[in-house]
mmCIF file of C-alpha atoms and ligand atoms in Angstrom:
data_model
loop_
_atom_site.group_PDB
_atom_site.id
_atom_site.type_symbol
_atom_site.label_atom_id
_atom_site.label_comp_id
_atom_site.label_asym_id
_atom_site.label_seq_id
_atom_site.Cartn_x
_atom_site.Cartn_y
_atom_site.Cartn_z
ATOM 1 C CA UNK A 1 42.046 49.766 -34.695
ATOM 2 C CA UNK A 2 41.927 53.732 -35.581
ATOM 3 C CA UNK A 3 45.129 54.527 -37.050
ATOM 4 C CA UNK A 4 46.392 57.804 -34.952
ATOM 5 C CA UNK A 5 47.465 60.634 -36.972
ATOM 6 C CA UNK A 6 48.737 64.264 -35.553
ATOM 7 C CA UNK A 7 48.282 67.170 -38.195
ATOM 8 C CA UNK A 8 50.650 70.445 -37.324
ATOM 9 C CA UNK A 9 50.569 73.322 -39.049
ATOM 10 C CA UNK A 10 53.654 75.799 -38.273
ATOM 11 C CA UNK A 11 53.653 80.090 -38.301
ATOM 12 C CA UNK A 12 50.907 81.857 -39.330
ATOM 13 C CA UNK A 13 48.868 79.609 -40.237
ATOM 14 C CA UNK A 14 46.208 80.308 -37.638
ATOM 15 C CA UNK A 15 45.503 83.009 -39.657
ATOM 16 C CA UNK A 16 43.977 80.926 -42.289
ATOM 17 C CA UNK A 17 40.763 82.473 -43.637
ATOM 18 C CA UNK A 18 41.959 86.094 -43.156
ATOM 19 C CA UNK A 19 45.518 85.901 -44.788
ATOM 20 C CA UNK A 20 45.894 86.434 -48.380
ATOM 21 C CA UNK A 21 42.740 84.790 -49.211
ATOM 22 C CA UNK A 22 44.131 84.483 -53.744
ATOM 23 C CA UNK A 23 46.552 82.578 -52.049
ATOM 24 C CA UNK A 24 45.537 80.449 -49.172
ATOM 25 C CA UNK A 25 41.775 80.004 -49.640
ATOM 26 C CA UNK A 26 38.994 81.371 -47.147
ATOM 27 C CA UNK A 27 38.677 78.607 -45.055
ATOM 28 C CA UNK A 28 40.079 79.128 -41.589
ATOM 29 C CA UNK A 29 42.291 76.194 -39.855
ATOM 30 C CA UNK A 30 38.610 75.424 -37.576
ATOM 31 C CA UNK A 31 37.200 74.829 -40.636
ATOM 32 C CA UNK A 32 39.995 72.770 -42.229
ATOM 33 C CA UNK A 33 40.146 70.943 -38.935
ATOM 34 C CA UNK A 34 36.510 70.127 -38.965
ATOM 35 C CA UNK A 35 36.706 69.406 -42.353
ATOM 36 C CA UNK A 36 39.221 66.781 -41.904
ATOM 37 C CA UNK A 37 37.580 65.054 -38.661
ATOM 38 C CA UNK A 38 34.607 64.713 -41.253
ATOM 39 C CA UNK A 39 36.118 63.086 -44.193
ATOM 40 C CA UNK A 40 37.908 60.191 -41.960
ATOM 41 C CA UNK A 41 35.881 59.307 -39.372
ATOM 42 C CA UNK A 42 37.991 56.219 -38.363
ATOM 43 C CA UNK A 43 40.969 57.857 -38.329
ATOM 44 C CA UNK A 44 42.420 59.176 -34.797
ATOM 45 C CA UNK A 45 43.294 62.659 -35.934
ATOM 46 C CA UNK A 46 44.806 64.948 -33.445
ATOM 47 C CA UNK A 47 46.088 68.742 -34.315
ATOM 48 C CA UNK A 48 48.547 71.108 -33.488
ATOM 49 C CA UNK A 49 49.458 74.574 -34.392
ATOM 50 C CA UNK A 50 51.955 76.761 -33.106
ATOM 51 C CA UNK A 51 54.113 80.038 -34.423
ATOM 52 C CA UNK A 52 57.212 78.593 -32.038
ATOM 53 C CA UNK A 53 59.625 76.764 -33.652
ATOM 54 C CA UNK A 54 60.357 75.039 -30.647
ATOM 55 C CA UNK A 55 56.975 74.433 -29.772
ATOM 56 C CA UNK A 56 56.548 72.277 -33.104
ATOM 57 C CA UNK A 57 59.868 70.015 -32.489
ATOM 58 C CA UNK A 58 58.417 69.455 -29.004
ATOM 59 C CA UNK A 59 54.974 68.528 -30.554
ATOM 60 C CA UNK A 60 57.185 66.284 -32.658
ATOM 61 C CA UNK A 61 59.321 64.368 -30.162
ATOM 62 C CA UNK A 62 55.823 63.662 -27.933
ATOM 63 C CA UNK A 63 54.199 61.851 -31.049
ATOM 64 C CA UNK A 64 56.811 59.518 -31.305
ATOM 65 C CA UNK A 65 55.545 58.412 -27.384
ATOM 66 C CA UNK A 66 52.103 58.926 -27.741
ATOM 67 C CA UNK A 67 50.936 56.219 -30.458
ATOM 68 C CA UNK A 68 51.111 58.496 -33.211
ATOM 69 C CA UNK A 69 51.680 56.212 -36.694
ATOM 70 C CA UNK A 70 52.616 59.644 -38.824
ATOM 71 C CA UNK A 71 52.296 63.299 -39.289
ATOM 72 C CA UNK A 72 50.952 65.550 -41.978
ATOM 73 C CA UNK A 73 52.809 68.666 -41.109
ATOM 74 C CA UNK A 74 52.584 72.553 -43.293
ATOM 75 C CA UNK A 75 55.313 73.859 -41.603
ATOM 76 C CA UNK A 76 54.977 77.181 -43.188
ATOM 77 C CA UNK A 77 58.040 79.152 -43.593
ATOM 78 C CA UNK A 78 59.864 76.834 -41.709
ATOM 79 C CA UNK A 79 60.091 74.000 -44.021
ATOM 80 C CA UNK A 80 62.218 76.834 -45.947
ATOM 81 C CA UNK A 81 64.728 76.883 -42.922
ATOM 82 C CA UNK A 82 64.494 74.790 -40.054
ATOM 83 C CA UNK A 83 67.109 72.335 -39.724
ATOM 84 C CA UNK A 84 65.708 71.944 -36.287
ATOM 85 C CA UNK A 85 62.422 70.693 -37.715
ATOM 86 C CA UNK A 86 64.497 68.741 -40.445
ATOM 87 C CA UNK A 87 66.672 66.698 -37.174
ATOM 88 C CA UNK A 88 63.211 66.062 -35.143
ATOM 89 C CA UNK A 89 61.649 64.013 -38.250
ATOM 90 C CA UNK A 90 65.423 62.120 -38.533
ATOM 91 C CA UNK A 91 65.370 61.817 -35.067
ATOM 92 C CA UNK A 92 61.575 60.159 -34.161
ATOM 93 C CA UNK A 93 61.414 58.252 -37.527
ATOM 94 C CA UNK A 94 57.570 58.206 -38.381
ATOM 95 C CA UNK A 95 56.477 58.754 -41.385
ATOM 96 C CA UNK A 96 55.630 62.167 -42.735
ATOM 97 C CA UNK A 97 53.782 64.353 -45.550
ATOM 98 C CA UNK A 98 54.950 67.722 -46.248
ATOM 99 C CA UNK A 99 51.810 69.843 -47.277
ATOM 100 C CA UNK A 100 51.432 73.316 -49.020
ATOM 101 C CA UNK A 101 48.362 75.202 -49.789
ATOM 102 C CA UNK A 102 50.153 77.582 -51.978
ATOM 103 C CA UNK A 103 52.069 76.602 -55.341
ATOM 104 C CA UNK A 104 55.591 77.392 -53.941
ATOM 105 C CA UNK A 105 56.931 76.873 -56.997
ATOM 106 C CA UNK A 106 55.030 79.687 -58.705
ATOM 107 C CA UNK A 107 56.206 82.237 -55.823
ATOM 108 C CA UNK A 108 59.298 83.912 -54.540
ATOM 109 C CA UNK A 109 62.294 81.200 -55.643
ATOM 110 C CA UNK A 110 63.184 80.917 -51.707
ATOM 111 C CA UNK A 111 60.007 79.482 -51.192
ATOM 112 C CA UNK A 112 61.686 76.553 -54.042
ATOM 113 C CA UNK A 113 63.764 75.174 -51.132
ATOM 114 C CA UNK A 114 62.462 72.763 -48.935
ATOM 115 C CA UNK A 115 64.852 71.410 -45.782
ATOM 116 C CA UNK A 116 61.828 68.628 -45.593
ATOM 117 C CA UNK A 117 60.639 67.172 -48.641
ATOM 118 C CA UNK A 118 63.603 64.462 -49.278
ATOM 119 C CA UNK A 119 63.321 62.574 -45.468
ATOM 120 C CA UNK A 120 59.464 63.138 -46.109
ATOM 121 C CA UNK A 121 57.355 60.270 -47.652
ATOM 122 C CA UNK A 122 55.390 62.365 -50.049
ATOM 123 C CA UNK A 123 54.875 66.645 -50.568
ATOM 124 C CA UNK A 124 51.520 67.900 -51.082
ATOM 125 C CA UNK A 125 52.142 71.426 -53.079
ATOM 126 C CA UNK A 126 49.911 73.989 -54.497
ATOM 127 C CA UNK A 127 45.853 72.063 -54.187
ATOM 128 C CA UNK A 128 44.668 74.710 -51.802
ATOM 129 C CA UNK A 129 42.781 73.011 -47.834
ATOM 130 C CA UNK A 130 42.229 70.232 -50.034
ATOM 131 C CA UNK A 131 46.048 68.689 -50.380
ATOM 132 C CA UNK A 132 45.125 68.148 -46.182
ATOM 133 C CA UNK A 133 43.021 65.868 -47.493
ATOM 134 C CA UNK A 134 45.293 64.128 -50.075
ATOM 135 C CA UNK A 135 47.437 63.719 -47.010
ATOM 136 C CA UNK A 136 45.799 62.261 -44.670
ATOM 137 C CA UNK A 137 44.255 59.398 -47.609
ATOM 138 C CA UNK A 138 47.976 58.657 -48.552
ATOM 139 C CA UNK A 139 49.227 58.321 -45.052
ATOM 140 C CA UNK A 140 46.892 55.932 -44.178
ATOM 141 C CA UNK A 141 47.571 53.990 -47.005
ATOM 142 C CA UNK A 142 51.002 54.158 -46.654
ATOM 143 C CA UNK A 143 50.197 52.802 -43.076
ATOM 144 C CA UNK A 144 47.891 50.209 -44.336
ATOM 145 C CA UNK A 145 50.537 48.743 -46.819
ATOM 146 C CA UNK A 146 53.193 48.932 -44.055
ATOM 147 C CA UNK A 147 50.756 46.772 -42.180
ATOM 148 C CA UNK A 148 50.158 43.767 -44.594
HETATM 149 C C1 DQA B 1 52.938 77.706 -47.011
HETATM 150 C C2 DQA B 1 54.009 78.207 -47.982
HETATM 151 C C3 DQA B 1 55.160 78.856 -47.227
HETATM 152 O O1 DQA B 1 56.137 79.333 -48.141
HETATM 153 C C4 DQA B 1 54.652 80.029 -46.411
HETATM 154 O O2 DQA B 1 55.716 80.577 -45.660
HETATM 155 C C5 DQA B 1 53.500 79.673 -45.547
HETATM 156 C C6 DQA B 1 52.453 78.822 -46.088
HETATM 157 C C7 DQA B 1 51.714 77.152 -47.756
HETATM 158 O O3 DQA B 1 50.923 76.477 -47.123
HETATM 159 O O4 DQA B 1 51.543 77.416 -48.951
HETATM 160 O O5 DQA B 1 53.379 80.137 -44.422
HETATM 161 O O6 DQA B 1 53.477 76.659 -46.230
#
């Protein structure tokens, strides 16, 4: 059976690909998207990006009804401040990875704080479209080994 992952990406990250490219990359979201449905072609990926902060704990709460086995989730600046986003993962239990295009730790220090990373099962920080990738690989083996 394909294993069902949802991959959200939080504020203003639909402007991949034409926001600070030293930073983020030049790849838009598409293309990280289409890169991802690529690289795992027997996993169920579904995605999700929104700038609403409500939007993304609704997103959230459906997964845990829809078959969904775990998220990948950059939730932007909102990882920096969302206890909303922080109660949504307590509350629907799956497992998570926190991803980061950007080195955080090499920016502003607010960026240091993360209301995510201890409830999440693994942070992805700083290896550009590619930590997506890292993500989705490590979920599904986390997944696997839950399995056996
Ligand atoms: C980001 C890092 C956040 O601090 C920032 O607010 C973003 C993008 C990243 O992917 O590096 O929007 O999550």
């Amino acid at each position: 059976m394909k294993s069902k992952l949802l991959v959200i990406n939080g504020p203003n990250l639909n402007r991949l690909g034409k926001r600070d490219n030293s930073l983020y990359g030049s790849l838009s979201l598409k293309d990280i998207e289409a890169g991802l449905h690529e690289s795992f072609p027997r996993t169920e990926l579904t995605f999700f990006q929104s700038n609403h902060e409500g939007a993304l704990i609704d997103r959230i709460q459906e997964a845990a009804e829809d078959g969904t086995r775990g998220i990948v989730i950059n939730p932007g600046a909102y990882g920096h401040t969302s206890i909303a986003l922080r109660d949504a993962f307590l509350d629907v239990g799956l497992p998570f990875i926190e991803v980061h295009i950007s080195n955080v730790y090499k920016r502003e220090e607010f960026r240091r704080k993360s209301l995510l990373s201890d409830i999440a099962s693994g942070v992805i920080v700083g290896l550009g479209p590619a930590g997506y990738e890292t993500a989705v690989t490590a979920l599904n083996r986390l997944l696997r080994q839950q399995d056996n």
